[in-house]
Amino acid sequence: DMLTAAEFDSLRLTRLTLLPEDLGRLQKTPEEMSYAELRRYIDRAIANGEDATRHLVDLHLKLSFPLTCFIIVVLGAPIGANARRTGMANSLGLGTMVCFVFYSSVKAGQALGWNQVISPWAGAWGTNIIFGVLSLLLLRLAHK
């Protein structure tokens, strides 16, 4: 079996969607891209046969992460309301710990999504859903 080589003047790649401009410009990181830019980047990556799971998680996080502030406020309200009974220092410490656990959970969900242990959507939204439900339950119990 002898291999032969053939020279071509040009080669047309019909499935490749990269343009020369894509290679020439500085590439932004997903964190630097807007939602629309990242969506287009993901669509091109999938069209080129790349695994875009990591970028899909980041895309979902662009929507879910801003909601973490709201969830922290709703979660902190019952803790702050309990400050009179447990003391200001205890409430501040508990609030700080809850914020740390919440942020760590967001990052853990991101890592699980990146590594395809859970879906990209669940990796980005799972923590918000769990802590959101917990926040509403604590708010309801504190109101009674």
Tab-separated table of C-alpha atoms in Angstrom:
chain	number	residue	atom	x	y	z
A	1	ASP	CA	0.000	0.000	0.000
A	2	MET	CA	1.649	3.095	-1.220
A	3	LEU	CA	0.295	6.495	-0.258
A	4	THR	CA	-0.024	9.147	-2.895
A	5	ALA	CA	-0.148	12.864	-2.421
A	6	ALA	CA	-2.042	15.311	-4.566
A	7	GLU	CA	-1.605	19.051	-4.694
A	8	PHE	CA	-4.626	21.333	-4.631
A	9	ASP	CA	-4.850	24.939	-5.646
A	10	SER	CA	-7.556	25.548	-3.045
A	11	LEU	CA	-9.731	23.519	-0.714
A	12	ARG	CA	-13.301	24.500	0.061
A	13	LEU	CA	-14.453	23.693	3.597
A	14	THR	CA	-18.224	23.869	3.469
A	15	ARG	CA	-18.940	23.199	7.168
A	16	LEU	CA	-16.341	25.552	8.592
A	17	THR	CA	-17.917	28.830	9.719
A	18	LEU	CA	-14.784	30.587	10.939
A	19	LEU	CA	-13.957	33.731	9.076
A	20	PRO	CA	-10.505	35.318	8.702
A	21	GLU	CA	-11.729	38.174	10.941
A	22	ASP	CA	-12.448	35.624	13.686
A	23	LEU	CA	-8.814	34.544	13.667
A	24	GLY	CA	-7.402	38.048	13.365
A	25	ARG	CA	-9.151	39.836	16.222
A	26	LEU	CA	-8.407	39.388	19.878
A	27	GLN	CA	-10.752	36.856	21.372
A	28	LYS	CA	-12.776	37.947	24.381
A	29	THR	CA	-13.278	35.530	27.229
A	30	PRO	CA	-16.879	34.376	27.844
A	31	GLU	CA	-17.009	36.631	30.912
A	32	GLU	CA	-16.185	39.644	28.722
A	33	MET	CA	-18.752	38.832	26.026
A	34	SER	CA	-22.308	40.085	26.055
A	35	TYR	CA	-25.119	37.543	26.053
A	36	ALA	CA	-25.629	37.941	22.279
A	37	GLU	CA	-21.893	37.687	21.522
A	38	LEU	CA	-21.571	34.525	23.594
A	39	ARG	CA	-24.684	33.035	21.955
A	40	ARG	CA	-23.175	33.633	18.494
A	41	TYR	CA	-19.827	32.204	19.643
A	42	ILE	CA	-21.571	29.057	20.930
A	43	ASP	CA	-23.559	28.654	17.705
A	44	ARG	CA	-20.339	28.890	15.649
A	45	ALA	CA	-18.510	26.480	17.965
A	46	ILE	CA	-21.304	23.899	17.677
A	47	ALA	CA	-21.378	24.340	13.872
A	48	ASN	CA	-17.623	23.641	13.844
A	49	GLY	CA	-18.132	20.453	15.862
A	50	GLU	CA	-16.663	21.791	19.109
A	51	ASP	CA	-17.926	20.944	22.587
A	52	ALA	CA	-19.570	24.143	23.828
A	53	THR	CA	-20.818	22.821	27.189
A	54	ARG	CA	-18.570	25.100	29.227
A	55	HIS	CA	-19.738	28.131	27.272
A	56	LEU	CA	-23.402	27.107	27.585
A	57	VAL	CA	-23.023	27.087	31.378
A	58	ASP	CA	-21.474	30.560	31.207
A	59	LEU	CA	-24.317	31.725	28.956
A	60	HIS	CA	-26.935	30.572	31.488
A	61	LEU	CA	-24.923	32.174	34.309
A	62	LYS	CA	-25.164	35.541	32.542
A	63	LEU	CA	-28.887	35.428	33.364
A	64	SER	CA	-28.915	33.505	36.636
A	65	PHE	CA	-26.023	35.174	38.473
A	66	PRO	CA	-27.609	38.653	38.715
A	67	LEU	CA	-30.550	37.051	40.544
A	68	THR	CA	-28.224	35.940	43.333
A	69	CYS	CA	-28.331	39.462	44.810
A	70	PHE	CA	-32.103	39.298	45.097
A	71	ILE	CA	-31.981	35.824	46.649
A	72	ILE	CA	-29.351	36.936	49.183
A	73	VAL	CA	-31.570	39.870	50.215
A	74	VAL	CA	-34.627	37.628	50.619
A	75	LEU	CA	-32.511	35.068	52.476
A	76	GLY	CA	-30.930	37.707	54.701
A	77	ALA	CA	-34.229	39.302	55.749
A	78	PRO	CA	-35.270	36.518	58.165
A	79	ILE	CA	-31.729	36.322	59.524
A	80	GLY	CA	-31.688	40.077	60.119
A	81	ALA	CA	-35.153	40.003	61.662
A	82	ASN	CA	-33.876	37.392	64.116
A	83	ALA	CA	-31.018	39.683	65.231
A	84	ARG	CA	-32.917	40.989	68.261
A	85	ARG	CA	-33.248	37.487	69.714
A	86	THR	CA	-29.869	36.000	68.802
A	87	GLY	CA	-27.731	39.124	68.916
A	88	MET	CA	-26.260	41.265	66.179
A	89	ALA	CA	-22.898	39.435	66.071
A	90	ASN	CA	-24.547	36.027	65.671
A	91	SER	CA	-26.806	37.291	62.883
A	92	LEU	CA	-23.900	38.950	61.098
A	93	GLY	CA	-21.832	35.754	61.345
A	94	LEU	CA	-24.728	33.602	60.141
A	95	GLY	CA	-25.432	35.984	57.260
A	96	THR	CA	-21.786	35.953	56.206
A	97	MET	CA	-21.692	32.154	56.355
A	98	VAL	CA	-24.893	31.858	54.296
A	99	CYS	CA	-23.443	34.195	51.626
A	100	PHE	CA	-20.240	32.134	51.521
A	101	VAL	CA	-22.167	28.842	51.209
A	102	PHE	CA	-24.429	30.339	48.554
A	103	TYR	CA	-21.551	31.675	46.430
A	104	SER	CA	-19.628	28.400	46.853
A	105	SER	CA	-22.720	26.520	45.675
A	106	VAL	CA	-23.003	28.741	42.584
A	107	LYS	CA	-19.369	28.007	41.729
A	108	ALA	CA	-19.830	24.273	42.435
A	109	GLY	CA	-22.846	24.198	40.105
A	110	GLN	CA	-20.775	25.957	37.455
A	111	ALA	CA	-18.005	23.363	37.787
A	112	LEU	CA	-20.497	20.469	37.675
A	113	GLY	CA	-22.033	21.934	34.528
A	114	TRP	CA	-18.632	22.499	32.921
A	115	ASN	CA	-17.697	18.868	33.578
A	116	GLN	CA	-21.068	17.603	32.282
A	117	VAL	CA	-22.022	16.004	35.598
A	118	ILE	CA	-25.276	17.969	35.367
A	119	SER	CA	-26.805	19.877	32.460
A	120	PRO	CA	-25.544	23.401	31.706
A	121	TRP	CA	-28.956	24.798	32.682
A	122	ALA	CA	-28.972	22.979	36.040
A	123	GLY	CA	-25.385	24.020	36.706
A	124	ALA	CA	-26.294	27.676	36.304
A	125	TRP	CA	-29.803	27.747	37.800
A	126	GLY	CA	-29.824	24.916	40.370
A	127	THR	CA	-28.366	26.903	43.261
A	128	ASN	CA	-30.709	29.843	42.635
A	129	ILE	CA	-33.715	27.533	42.662
A	130	ILE	CA	-32.671	25.699	45.844
A	131	PHE	CA	-31.718	28.839	47.773
A	132	GLY	CA	-34.693	30.759	46.355
A	133	VAL	CA	-37.133	28.177	47.699
A	134	LEU	CA	-35.250	28.085	51.015
A	135	SER	CA	-35.380	31.899	51.187
A	136	LEU	CA	-39.124	31.978	50.636
A	137	LEU	CA	-39.674	29.268	53.261
A	138	LEU	CA	-37.563	31.133	55.838
A	139	LEU	CA	-39.333	34.401	55.006
A	140	ARG	CA	-42.699	32.720	55.464
A	141	LEU	CA	-41.647	31.175	58.798
A	142	ALA	CA	-40.257	34.495	60.032
A	143	HIS	CA	-43.495	36.247	59.108
A	144	LYS	CA	-45.609	33.903	61.284
